[in-house]
């Protein structure tokens, strides 16, 4: 097995190449594992790497984390960046964990909200713990739901990846936030949230300290952001109240998205600041992106996304769905 994190010398985009990944392709729905073979169902703990951390209720785990069996990057690799002229490659150092989010095999948004809250609490704890490894510059949480979104197991699970370098996209976000701060003396994410609330057309709902909205320039049709009122660097910094609000908001938003998109696959990502950076830079927020389209040449050629749904219309459809949802 070999793995490397290489940077495109022209675009600055990064790629992880891990030879082990080749053998793993998301199964088509008819080949998805049932409960009997599911490695994430209770009783099958020996089918996964050992538990690193778990949340328990009544003496049984309700969420548990372990190392990814086919990791993109591993903590055991030494850290080294090799630069040869324009070519930069880092060794395969990093973190890649799987978080099984609930004991039940069914979709998380059909389960009581406590399951989502415990799953997000475990994510926060793992991110906090991984911070101790100062070699990791960027820590991000994400979840794939549905094979079109890259999920290789139907059992609800999320992942955390830790990278030894700040990738191009995260670096650009950090730079934009810093430039905004220098120019205006204000925090960019706070200004975005205040602007959205003032405008109102793209707001879906407010749940405690979390606001759900359709972003001004969505990369994906029906993209939804969940934004906390207080700007903090990472999901690791979220308060108990924010995790609880986020759980309710994520479940509500995912249920509404399922109604509007006919249960399309989606990705959820918690974006945040590079580790150890100015906390007034990027603040954490969660993005839900339904996978309704495959990307094509335009995206590859220009980096510009193309789709057919204005966020003002998406917000209107989603508000209708929220009104119809019977939790
Ligand atoms: Zn299962």
Coordinates of N, CA and C in Angstrom, one line a residue, residues 207-322:
X207 N -33.3 27.4 14.7 CA -33.4 26.4 15.7 C -32.4 26.7 16.8
X208 N -32.8 27.4 17.9 CA -31.9 27.8 18.9 C -30.8 28.7 18.3
X209 N -29.5 28.4 18.5 CA -28.5 29.2 17.9 C -28.1 28.9 16.5
X210 N -28.9 28.0 15.8 CA -28.6 27.6 14.4 C -29.6 28.2 13.5
X211 N -29.1 28.8 12.4 CA -30.0 29.3 11.3 C -29.8 28.4 10.1
X212 N -30.9 27.9 9.5 CA -30.9 27.1 8.3 C -31.2 28.1 7.1
X213 N -30.4 28.0 6.1 CA -30.7 28.9 4.9 C -30.2 28.3 3.6
X214 N -30.7 28.8 2.5 CA -30.1 28.4 1.2 C -29.1 29.5 0.9
X215 N -27.9 29.1 0.6 CA -26.8 30.1 0.4 C -27.0 30.9 -0.9
X216 N -26.5 32.1 -0.9 CA -26.6 33.1 -2.0 C -26.1 32.5 -3.3
X217 N -25.0 31.8 -3.3 CA -24.4 31.2 -4.5 C -24.2 29.7 -4.3
X218 N -25.2 28.9 -4.3 CA -25.1 27.5 -4.0 C -24.3 26.8 -5.1
X219 N -23.4 25.9 -4.8 CA -22.7 25.1 -5.7 C -23.6 24.0 -6.2
X220 N -24.6 23.6 -5.4 CA -25.5 22.5 -5.8 C -26.9 23.0 -5.6
X221 N -27.8 22.5 -6.5 CA -29.2 22.9 -6.4 C -29.7 22.4 -5.0
X222 N -30.5 23.2 -4.3 CA -31.1 22.9 -3.0 C -30.0 22.7 -1.9
X223 N -28.9 23.3 -2.1 CA -27.9 23.3 -1.0 C -28.4 24.1 0.2
X224 N -28.2 23.5 1.4 CA -28.6 24.2 2.6 C -27.4 24.4 3.5
X225 N -27.3 25.5 4.1 CA -26.3 25.8 5.2 C -26.9 25.9 6.5
X226 N -26.2 25.3 7.5 CA -26.7 25.5 8.9 C -25.6 26.3 9.6
X227 N -25.9 27.5 10.0 CA -24.9 28.5 10.5 C -25.2 28.9 11.9
X228 N -24.2 28.7 12.8 CA -24.4 29.2 14.2 C -24.3 30.7 14.3
X229 N -25.0 31.2 15.3 CA -25.0 32.7 15.5 C -23.6 33.2 16.0
X230 N -22.9 32.4 16.8 CA -21.6 32.8 17.2 C -20.5 32.2 16.3
X231 N -19.6 33.0 15.8 CA -18.5 32.4 14.9 C -17.4 31.8 15.8
X232 N -17.2 30.5 15.6 CA -16.1 29.8 16.2 C -15.4 29.0 15.2
X233 N -14.0 28.7 15.4 CA -13.2 28.1 14.3 C -13.7 26.8 13.8
X234 N -14.0 25.8 14.6 CA -14.3 24.5 14.2 C -15.5 23.9 14.9
X235 N -16.0 22.8 14.3 CA -17.1 22.0 15.0 C -16.7 21.6 16.4
X236 N -15.3 21.4 16.5 CA -14.8 21.0 17.8 C -15.1 22.0 18.9
X237 N -15.3 23.3 18.5 CA -15.6 24.4 19.4 C -17.0 24.6 19.7
X238 N -17.9 23.8 19.1 CA -19.4 24.1 19.2 C -19.8 23.8 20.7
X239 N -20.7 24.6 21.2 CA -21.2 24.5 22.6 C -22.2 23.4 22.6
X240 N -22.6 22.9 23.8 CA -23.7 21.9 23.9 C -24.9 22.4 23.2
X241 N -25.2 23.7 23.5 CA -26.5 24.2 22.9 C -26.4 24.2 21.4
X242 N -25.2 24.5 20.8 CA -25.1 24.5 19.4 C -25.2 23.1 18.8
X243 N -24.6 22.1 19.5 CA -24.7 20.7 19.0 C -26.2 20.3 19.0
X244 N -26.9 20.6 20.1 CA -28.3 20.3 20.2 C -29.1 21.0 19.1
X245 N -28.9 22.3 18.9 CA -29.6 23.0 17.8 C -29.2 22.5 16.5
X246 N -28.0 22.1 16.3 CA -27.5 21.6 15.0 C -28.2 20.3 14.7
X247 N -28.3 19.4 15.7 CA -29.0 18.1 15.5 C -30.4 18.3 15.1
X248 N -31.2 19.2 15.7 CA -32.6 19.4 15.3 C -32.6 20.0 13.9
X249 N -31.7 21.0 13.7 CA -31.7 21.6 12.4 C -31.3 20.7 11.3
X250 N -30.3 19.9 11.5 CA -29.9 19.0 10.4 C -31.0 18.0 10.1
X251 N -31.6 17.4 11.1 CA -32.7 16.4 10.9 C -33.8 17.1 10.1
X252 N -34.2 18.3 10.6 CA -35.3 19.0 9.9 C -35.0 19.2 8.4
X253 N -33.8 19.8 8.2 CA -33.4 20.1 6.8 C -33.2 18.9 5.9
X254 N -32.7 17.8 6.5 CA -32.5 16.6 5.7 C -33.9 16.0 5.3
X255 N -34.8 16.1 6.3 CA -36.2 15.6 6.0 C -36.9 16.4 4.9
X256 N -36.7 17.7 5.0 CA -37.3 18.6 3.9 C -36.6 18.3 2.6
X257 N -35.3 18.2 2.6 CA -34.6 17.9 1.3 C -35.0 16.5 0.8
X258 N -35.3 15.5 1.6 CA -35.7 14.2 1.1 C -37.1 14.4 0.4
X259 N -38.0 15.2 1.0 CA -39.3 15.4 0.4 C -39.1 16.1 -1.0
X260 N -38.3 17.1 -1.0 CA -38.2 18.0 -2.3 C -37.4 17.3 -3.4
X261 N -36.4 16.5 -3.0 CA -35.5 15.9 -4.0 C -35.8 14.4 -4.2
X262 N -36.9 13.9 -3.7 CA -37.3 12.5 -3.8 C -36.2 11.6 -3.2
X263 N -35.7 12.0 -2.0 CA -34.8 11.2 -1.3 C -33.4 11.0 -2.0
X264 N -33.0 12.1 -2.6 CA -31.7 12.0 -3.3 C -30.5 11.8 -2.3
X265 N -29.5 11.2 -2.8 CA -28.2 11.1 -2.0 C -27.8 12.5 -1.7
X266 N -27.1 12.7 -0.6 CA -26.5 14.0 -0.2 C -25.2 13.9 0.5
X267 N -24.4 14.9 0.5 CA -23.2 15.0 1.4 C -23.5 16.1 2.4
X268 N -23.0 15.9 3.6 CA -23.0 16.9 4.6 C -21.5 17.2 5.0
X269 N -21.1 18.4 5.0 CA -19.7 18.7 5.4 C -19.7 19.8 6.4
X270 N -18.9 19.7 7.4 CA -18.7 20.8 8.4 C -17.4 21.5 8.0
X271 N -17.5 22.7 7.4 CA -16.2 23.4 7.1 C -15.8 24.3 8.2
X272 N -14.6 24.6 8.3 CA -14.1 25.4 9.4 C -12.7 25.9 9.1
X273 N -12.1 26.6 10.1 CA -10.8 27.2 9.9 C -9.7 26.1 10.0
X274 N -8.6 26.4 9.3 CA -7.4 25.5 9.6 C -7.0 25.6 11.1
X275 N -6.5 24.5 11.6 CA -6.1 24.4 13.0 C -5.2 25.5 13.4
X276 N -5.4 26.1 14.5 CA -4.5 27.1 15.1 C -4.5 28.5 14.4
X277 N -5.5 28.7 13.5 CA -5.5 30.0 12.8 C -6.4 31.0 13.6
X278 N -6.3 32.2 13.2 CA -7.1 33.3 13.8 C -8.6 32.9 13.9
X279 N -9.1 32.8 15.1 CA -10.5 32.4 15.2 C -11.5 33.4 14.6
X280 N -11.1 34.6 14.2 CA -12.0 35.5 13.5 C -11.9 35.3 12.0
X281 N -11.3 34.2 11.6 CA -11.2 33.9 10.2 C -12.5 33.2 9.7
X282 N -12.4 32.0 9.1 CA -13.5 31.2 8.8 C -14.2 30.7 10.0
X283 N -15.5 30.7 10.1 CA -16.1 30.1 11.2 C -16.7 28.8 10.7
X284 N -16.9 27.8 11.7 CA -17.5 26.5 11.2 C -19.0 26.7 10.8
X285 N -19.4 26.0 9.9 CA -20.8 25.9 9.5 C -21.0 24.6 8.8
X286 N -22.2 24.1 8.6 CA -22.4 22.8 8.0 C -23.2 23.0 6.7
X287 N -22.7 22.3 5.7 CA -23.3 22.4 4.3 C -23.9 21.1 3.9
X288 N -25.2 21.1 3.5 CA -25.9 19.9 3.0 C -26.0 20.1 1.5
X289 N -25.5 19.1 0.8 CA -25.5 19.2 -0.7 C -26.1 18.0 -1.3
X290 N -27.4 18.1 -1.8 CA -28.0 17.0 -2.5 C -27.2 16.7 -3.8
X291 N -27.1 15.4 -4.2 CA -26.4 15.1 -5.4 C -27.4 14.8 -6.5
X292 N -27.8 15.8 -7.2 CA -28.9 15.6 -8.2 C -28.2 15.6 -9.6
X293 N -27.0 16.0 -9.7 CA -26.4 16.1 -11.0 C -25.0 15.5 -10.9
X294 N -24.5 15.0 -12.1 CA -23.1 14.7 -12.2 C -22.4 15.9 -12.8
X295 N -21.2 16.2 -12.3 CA -20.5 17.4 -12.8 C -19.9 17.1 -14.2
X296 N -19.7 18.1 -15.0 CA -19.2 17.9 -16.3 C -18.1 18.8 -16.7
X297 N -17.8 18.9 -18.0 CA -16.6 19.6 -18.4 C -16.6 21.1 -18.0
X298 N -17.7 21.7 -17.9 CA -17.7 23.2 -17.6 C -17.1 23.3 -16.2
X299 N -17.5 22.5 -15.2 CA -16.9 22.5 -13.9 C -15.4 22.3 -13.9
X300 N -15.0 21.3 -14.7 CA -13.6 20.9 -14.8 C -12.8 22.0 -15.5
X301 N -13.4 22.7 -16.5 CA -12.7 23.7 -17.2 C -12.5 25.0 -16.5
X302 N -13.6 25.3 -15.7 CA -13.6 26.7 -15.1 C -13.7 26.7 -13.6
X303 N -14.1 25.6 -13.0 CA -14.3 25.6 -11.6 C -15.7 26.2 -11.2
X304 N -16.4 26.6 -12.3 CA -17.7 27.2 -12.1 C -18.8 26.1 -12.1
X305 N -19.7 26.1 -11.1 CA -20.8 25.1 -11.1 C -21.9 25.6 -12.0
X306 N -22.7 24.7 -12.5 CA -23.8 25.1 -13.3 C -25.0 24.3 -12.9
X307 N -26.1 24.9 -12.6 CA -27.4 24.2 -12.3 C -28.6 25.1 -12.5
X308 N -29.8 24.6 -12.3 CA -31.0 25.3 -12.7 C -31.8 25.9 -11.6
X309 N -31.4 25.9 -10.3 CA -32.2 26.3 -9.2 C -31.7 27.5 -8.5
X310 N -32.4 28.6 -8.6 CA -32.0 29.8 -7.7 C -32.3 29.4 -6.3
X311 N -31.5 29.9 -5.4 CA -31.7 29.6 -4.0 C -32.9 30.2 -3.4
X312 N -33.4 31.3 -4.0 CA -34.7 31.9 -3.5 C -35.8 30.9 -3.8
X313 N -35.8 30.2 -4.9 CA -36.8 29.2 -5.3 C -36.7 28.0 -4.4
X314 N -35.4 27.6 -4.3 CA -35.1 26.4 -3.4 C -35.7 26.6 -2.0
X315 N -35.4 27.8 -1.5 CA -35.9 28.1 -0.1 C -37.4 28.0 0.0
X316 N -38.1 28.5 -1.0 CA -39.5 28.5 -1.1 C -40.0 27.1 -1.1
X317 N -39.4 26.2 -1.9 CA -39.8 24.8 -2.0 C -39.6 24.1 -0.7
X318 N -38.4 24.4 -0.1 CA -38.0 23.7 1.2 C -38.9 24.2 2.3
X319 N -39.3 25.5 2.3 CA -40.2 26.0 3.4 C -41.6 25.3 3.3
X320 N -42.1 25.0 2.0 CA -43.3 24.3 1.8 C -43.1 22.9 2.4
X321 N -42.0 22.2 2.1 CA -41.8 20.8 2.6 C -41.7 20.8 4.1
X322 N -41.1 21.8 4.7 CA -41.0 21.9 6.2 C -42.4 21.9 6.8

